[in-house]
Coordinates of C-alpha atoms and ligand atoms in Angstrom, one line a residue:
M1 CA 0.0 0.0 0.1
R2 CA 1.4 3.4 -0.9
L3 CA 0.1 6.7 0.4
Q4 CA -1.0 9.2 -2.1
A5 CA -1.5 12.4 -0.1
L6 CA -2.5 13.9 2.9
H7 CA -6.3 14.3 2.8
H8 CA -7.5 16.4 5.8
V9 CA -7.1 17.1 9.4
T10 CA -9.7 17.1 12.0
F11 CA -9.7 19.1 15.4
A12 CA -12.3 19.5 18.2
V13 CA -13.0 23.3 18.9
R14 CA -14.9 24.9 21.5
D15 CA -15.8 28.2 19.7
L16 CA -16.6 27.3 16.1
D17 CA -17.7 30.8 15.1
R18 CA -14.2 32.5 16.0
Q19 CA -12.4 29.6 14.5
E20 CA -14.6 29.9 11.2
T21 CA -13.5 33.6 10.9
F22 CA -9.8 32.8 11.4
V23 CA -9.8 30.1 8.9
K24 CA -11.7 32.2 6.4
D25 CA -9.0 34.9 6.7
F26 CA -6.1 32.4 6.5
G27 CA -7.6 31.4 3.2
L28 CA -9.7 28.3 3.7
V29 CA -13.0 28.1 1.8
I30 CA -16.4 27.1 3.5
V31 CA -17.8 23.8 2.4
E32 CA -20.2 23.1 5.2
R33 CA -21.1 24.8 8.5
T34 CA -23.7 23.4 11.1
D35 CA -24.0 24.0 14.8
S36 CA -21.6 20.9 15.2
R37 CA -19.3 21.2 12.3
L38 CA -17.1 23.3 10.2
V39 CA -15.6 21.8 7.1
M40 CA -13.2 23.9 4.9
K41 CA -11.3 23.4 1.7
T42 CA -8.4 24.9 -0.2
C43 CA -8.9 26.1 -3.7
G44 CA -6.9 23.4 -5.4
G45 CA -9.8 21.1 -5.9
D46 CA -9.8 18.8 -2.9
P47 CA -13.3 18.2 -1.5
F48 CA -12.1 19.6 2.1
A49 CA -9.0 19.6 4.1
Y50 CA -10.0 20.9 7.4
V51 CA -12.6 19.8 9.8
A52 CA -13.4 21.2 13.1
V53 CA -16.1 19.6 15.1
K54 CA -17.7 21.3 18.3
G55 CA -16.1 20.0 21.5
E56 CA -15.8 20.8 25.1
E57 CA -12.1 21.3 24.8
N58 CA -9.7 22.2 21.9
R59 CA -7.8 19.3 20.8
F60 CA -6.3 17.6 18.0
V61 CA -8.5 14.6 16.8
G62 CA -6.4 13.2 13.8
L63 CA -5.2 13.2 10.3
A64 CA -6.1 11.3 7.1
F65 CA -4.3 10.2 4.0
T66 CA -5.5 9.2 0.5
V67 CA -4.6 5.7 -0.7
E68 CA -4.4 4.7 -4.2
N69 CA -6.9 1.7 -4.4
A70 CA -10.1 0.7 -2.7
A71 CA -8.3 -2.6 -2.2
D72 CA -6.0 -0.8 0.0
L73 CA -8.7 -0.1 2.6
D74 CA -9.4 -3.9 2.7
E75 CA -5.6 -4.6 3.1
A76 CA -5.4 -2.1 6.0
H77 CA -8.3 -3.9 7.4
A78 CA -6.8 -7.3 7.1
R79 CA -3.3 -6.7 7.7
L80 CA -2.9 -3.6 9.8
G81 CA -5.8 -3.9 12.1
A82 CA -7.8 -0.8 10.8
T83 CA -11.6 -0.8 11.1
A84 CA -13.7 -2.5 8.4
P85 CA -14.1 0.0 5.2
S86 CA -17.2 2.2 5.5
D87 CA -18.6 5.3 4.0
L88 CA -17.0 8.5 4.8
D89 CA -19.5 11.0 6.2
L90 CA -18.0 14.0 4.8
P91 CA -18.2 16.3 1.6
G92 CA -16.9 14.3 -1.4
G93 CA -17.9 11.1 0.0
G94 CA -15.6 8.1 -0.6
R95 CA -14.8 5.2 1.9
S96 CA -12.4 5.0 4.8
V97 CA -10.8 3.0 7.7
S98 CA -9.4 4.1 10.8
L99 CA -6.3 3.2 12.9
T100 CA -5.2 4.8 16.0
D101 CA -1.5 5.9 16.2
P102 CA 0.7 5.4 19.5
D103 CA -0.3 8.8 20.7
G104 CA -4.2 8.2 20.5
N105 CA -4.5 10.2 17.2
L106 CA -7.0 9.0 14.8
V107 CA -5.5 8.2 11.4
L108 CA -7.9 7.6 8.6
L109 CA -7.1 6.2 5.2
V110 CA -9.3 7.5 2.6
H111 CA -10.3 6.4 -1.1
G112 CA -12.7 7.6 -3.6
S113 CA -13.6 11.1 -2.4
Q114 CA -14.5 13.2 -5.4
R115 CA -12.5 16.2 -6.4
S116 CA -13.7 19.2 -8.0
E117 CA -12.0 21.7 -10.6
P118 CA -9.5 24.1 -8.9
E119 CA -10.5 27.7 -8.5
P120 CA -8.7 30.2 -10.5
F121 CA -5.1 31.2 -9.3
Y122 CA -3.1 34.4 -10.2
P123 CA -0.9 34.2 -13.3
E124 CA 2.7 33.1 -12.2
L125 CA 5.1 35.8 -11.2
E126 CA 7.5 36.7 -13.9
H127 CA 10.8 38.0 -12.2
N128 CA 13.3 40.3 -13.5
T129 CA 16.9 39.6 -11.9
P130 CA 20.1 41.2 -12.5
F131 CA 21.0 38.0 -14.8
E132 CA 17.7 37.3 -16.6
K133 CA 14.9 39.8 -17.7
R134 CA 11.4 38.1 -18.3
R135 CA 8.9 40.8 -17.8
F136 CA 9.0 43.7 -20.3
G137 CA 6.7 46.8 -20.9
R138 CA 4.1 46.0 -18.2
N139 CA 3.7 45.6 -14.3
Q140 CA 3.6 42.5 -12.3
H141 CA 0.3 41.1 -12.5
G142 CA -1.8 42.7 -9.6
R143 CA -3.4 40.8 -6.9
E144 CA -6.2 41.6 -4.5
R145 CA -5.5 42.3 -0.9
G146 CA -7.1 39.6 1.5
P147 CA -7.1 35.9 2.2
A148 CA -4.5 33.7 0.3
R149 CA -5.8 31.3 -2.4
L150 CA -4.4 28.0 -1.0
W151 CA -3.6 25.1 -3.3
R152 CA -3.7 21.9 -0.7
I153 CA -2.9 20.8 2.7
G154 CA 0.7 19.6 2.7
H155 CA 2.0 18.4 6.0
V156 CA 1.3 18.1 9.7
G157 CA 3.7 18.5 12.6
L158 CA 2.9 16.2 15.4
F159 CA 4.0 16.5 19.1
V160 CA 4.8 12.7 19.8
K161 CA 5.4 11.3 23.5
S162 CA 8.2 9.0 21.9
F163 CA 9.9 10.0 18.9
R164 CA 11.2 6.3 18.3
T165 CA 7.6 4.6 18.8
S166 CA 5.8 7.0 16.7
S167 CA 8.2 7.2 14.0
E168 CA 8.6 3.4 13.8
W169 CA 4.8 3.1 13.9
Y170 CA 4.3 5.4 10.7
E171 CA 7.3 3.8 9.0
K172 CA 5.9 0.2 9.5
M173 CA 2.3 0.9 8.7
F174 CA 2.5 3.3 5.8
G175 CA 6.1 3.1 4.7
L176 CA 7.0 6.6 5.4
I177 CA 10.7 7.6 4.8
G178 CA 12.9 9.8 7.1
S179 CA 14.2 13.0 5.0
D180 CA 16.0 14.7 7.7
I181 CA 16.2 13.5 11.4
Y182 CA 17.7 15.4 14.4
H183 CA 19.4 13.7 17.5
I184 CA 20.3 14.8 20.9
P185 CA 23.8 16.5 20.8
G186 CA 26.5 13.7 20.6
Q187 CA 24.1 11.0 21.0
P188 CA 23.3 9.8 17.3
Q189 CA 20.7 7.0 18.7
A190 CA 18.8 9.6 20.7
R191 CA 16.6 11.0 17.9
I192 CA 14.1 13.4 18.9
V193 CA 12.9 15.1 15.8
G194 CA 12.0 14.0 12.2
F195 CA 10.7 14.8 9.0
F196 CA 9.2 12.1 6.9
R197 CA 8.0 11.9 3.3
M198 CA 5.9 9.2 1.5
D199 CA 7.2 6.4 -0.3
R200 CA 6.0 6.7 -3.9
G201 CA 8.9 5.0 -5.7
D202 CA 10.4 7.0 -8.5
E203 CA 7.8 9.8 -8.0
Y204 CA 8.9 12.8 -6.4
V205 CA 7.1 13.9 -3.2
D206 CA 7.4 16.9 -0.7
H207 CA 10.4 16.7 1.7
H208 CA 7.7 15.8 4.3
V209 CA 4.2 14.8 4.9
V210 CA 4.5 14.4 8.6
A211 CA 7.0 15.8 11.0
F212 CA 7.4 14.4 14.6
M213 CA 8.8 16.3 17.3
Q214 CA 9.3 14.6 20.7
D215 CA 7.3 16.4 23.4
P216 CA 5.2 15.2 26.3
R217 CA 2.3 17.1 25.3
G218 CA 1.4 15.1 22.3
G219 CA -1.3 16.4 19.9
C220 CA -0.7 18.5 16.8
H221 CA 2.1 21.1 16.6
H222 CA 1.1 22.6 13.3
I223 CA -0.8 22.2 9.9
S224 CA 0.5 23.6 6.6
F225 CA -1.0 24.6 3.3
E226 CA 0.9 25.3 0.1
T227 CA 0.5 28.7 -1.5
Q228 CA 0.8 29.5 -5.0
D229 CA 4.2 31.4 -4.2
F230 CA 6.2 33.3 -1.7
E231 CA 4.1 36.5 -2.7
A232 CA 0.9 34.8 -1.7
Q233 CA 2.5 34.1 1.8
Q234 CA 3.8 37.6 2.2
R235 CA 0.4 39.0 1.4
T236 CA -1.3 36.6 3.7
H237 CA 1.1 37.7 6.5
C238 CA 0.3 41.2 6.0
F239 CA -3.3 40.4 5.9
L240 CA -3.3 38.5 9.1
G241 CA -1.5 41.0 10.9
S242 CA -4.0 43.7 9.7
K243 CA -6.6 41.5 11.5
E244 CA -4.4 41.3 14.7
Y245 CA -4.1 37.6 14.8
E246 CA -0.9 36.3 16.6
A247 CA 2.0 35.8 14.4
I248 CA 4.2 32.8 15.6
W249 CA 7.1 32.6 13.2
G250 CA 8.0 33.8 9.8
V251 CA 8.1 34.7 7.1
G252 CA 11.3 32.6 6.8
R253 CA 12.9 29.6 5.1
H254 CA 13.7 26.2 6.6
P255 CA 17.2 24.9 5.4
H256 CA 15.9 21.2 5.5
G257 CA 12.9 21.1 3.0
S258 CA 13.7 24.6 1.7
H259 CA 10.3 25.6 2.1
I260 CA 9.4 29.3 2.8
F261 CA 7.1 29.2 6.0
D262 CA 4.8 31.5 7.9
V263 CA 3.1 30.3 11.1
W264 CA 0.0 31.9 12.8
R265 CA -2.1 31.0 16.0
A266 CA -5.6 30.2 15.4
P267 CA -8.4 31.0 18.2
D268 CA -8.2 27.3 19.4
G269 CA -4.5 27.5 19.9
A270 CA -3.5 25.5 16.8
R271 CA -0.7 26.8 14.7
F272 CA -1.5 27.3 11.0
E273 CA 1.2 27.7 8.5
T274 CA 1.6 28.6 4.9
F275 CA 4.3 27.2 2.7
S276 CA 5.7 27.4 -0.6
D277 CA 8.8 26.2 -2.8
T278 CA 9.4 22.9 -0.9
D279 CA 12.2 20.4 -1.7
L280 CA 11.0 17.3 -3.6
F281 CA 12.9 14.0 -3.1
R282 CA 11.9 10.2 -4.2
K283 CA 12.8 7.0 -2.6
E284 CA 16.4 6.6 -3.5
H285 CA 17.3 9.9 -1.6
G286 CA 17.6 8.1 1.6
T287 CA 17.7 9.7 5.1
N288 CA 20.1 12.4 6.4
V289 CA 20.8 12.5 10.4
H290 CA 21.9 15.7 12.0
D291 CA 22.9 16.6 15.6
I292 CA 20.3 19.1 16.6
S293 CA 22.8 21.5 18.0
Q294 CA 23.9 21.9 14.5
V295 CA 20.8 22.6 12.9
T296 CA 19.4 26.0 12.1
M297 CA 15.6 26.3 11.4
D298 CA 15.4 29.6 9.6
A299 CA 18.0 30.5 6.9
W300 CA 17.0 34.0 6.7
S301 CA 17.0 34.9 10.7
T302 CA 18.9 34.0 13.8
D303 CA 15.9 34.8 15.8
K304 CA 15.1 32.0 18.4
P305 CA 11.7 30.3 17.3
D306 CA 10.6 30.8 21.0
R307 CA 6.9 31.0 20.3
Y308 CA 7.1 28.2 17.7
F309 CA 6.8 25.7 20.4
V310 CA 4.9 27.4 23.2
Ligands
LIG401 FE1 5.7 23.0 8.5

């Protein structure tokens, strides 16, 4: 069985009204809103990407991946101990099975949910550099001020109680491959952070679809959505700032994965990230292991990401 993509994330949220306002300002588009549920999508054609269910407390519920074949659901039921396949009660339909990961997060595998045509995006930027001129006799295409048009959900960062237990579980269940892994200074066996990509053989995939950070709190560290380009991120950054939401970290660029990132706090406390320009790897590229004391997290700044982990 090979994972195809991250499908969606689910959170329990106490105040759905405040959350709805934020996620709309962040760039997600409403699919369904009832007293008990908020379902949001990106503009890239996915049926939905973010679900908030009304809850007594704010907490992460789980994540879902798309699989290639309906038979993968049967295989997950027979071989991995997942529930029996059943209809997915969410927009776009499809079938799903569920598992529970070592930290108690619900992990769904989904097949057959219906995509739609992507919304229109802006024309690609044409850059004039000292070395190459591409734009002549006209301005850069204009863009509206306001929420970004998000293309897709790309990755999830999880706090895990044991890095070894969680990373081994996801490797064994879904064949995830470590791209970059960090260990405690001077102790190569004591691994505590890792960025894992999907195994899709010769096909290139994002540097990571899931990141694990060992932290006793458990739950979700952040969810991340791909924007068209860095200009969309910068515009989103300014727009969210104008609404006086809490900026957590960014705009910056991660050295590992190379993506430009920008992280904001939602009303429920969750961290929402935009990203663009991520590295792509395939199975053959293997795993790099680093001493965490040698790792920088933002190539553009030496600011300590103190609020990133609060
Ligand atoms: Fe991220």
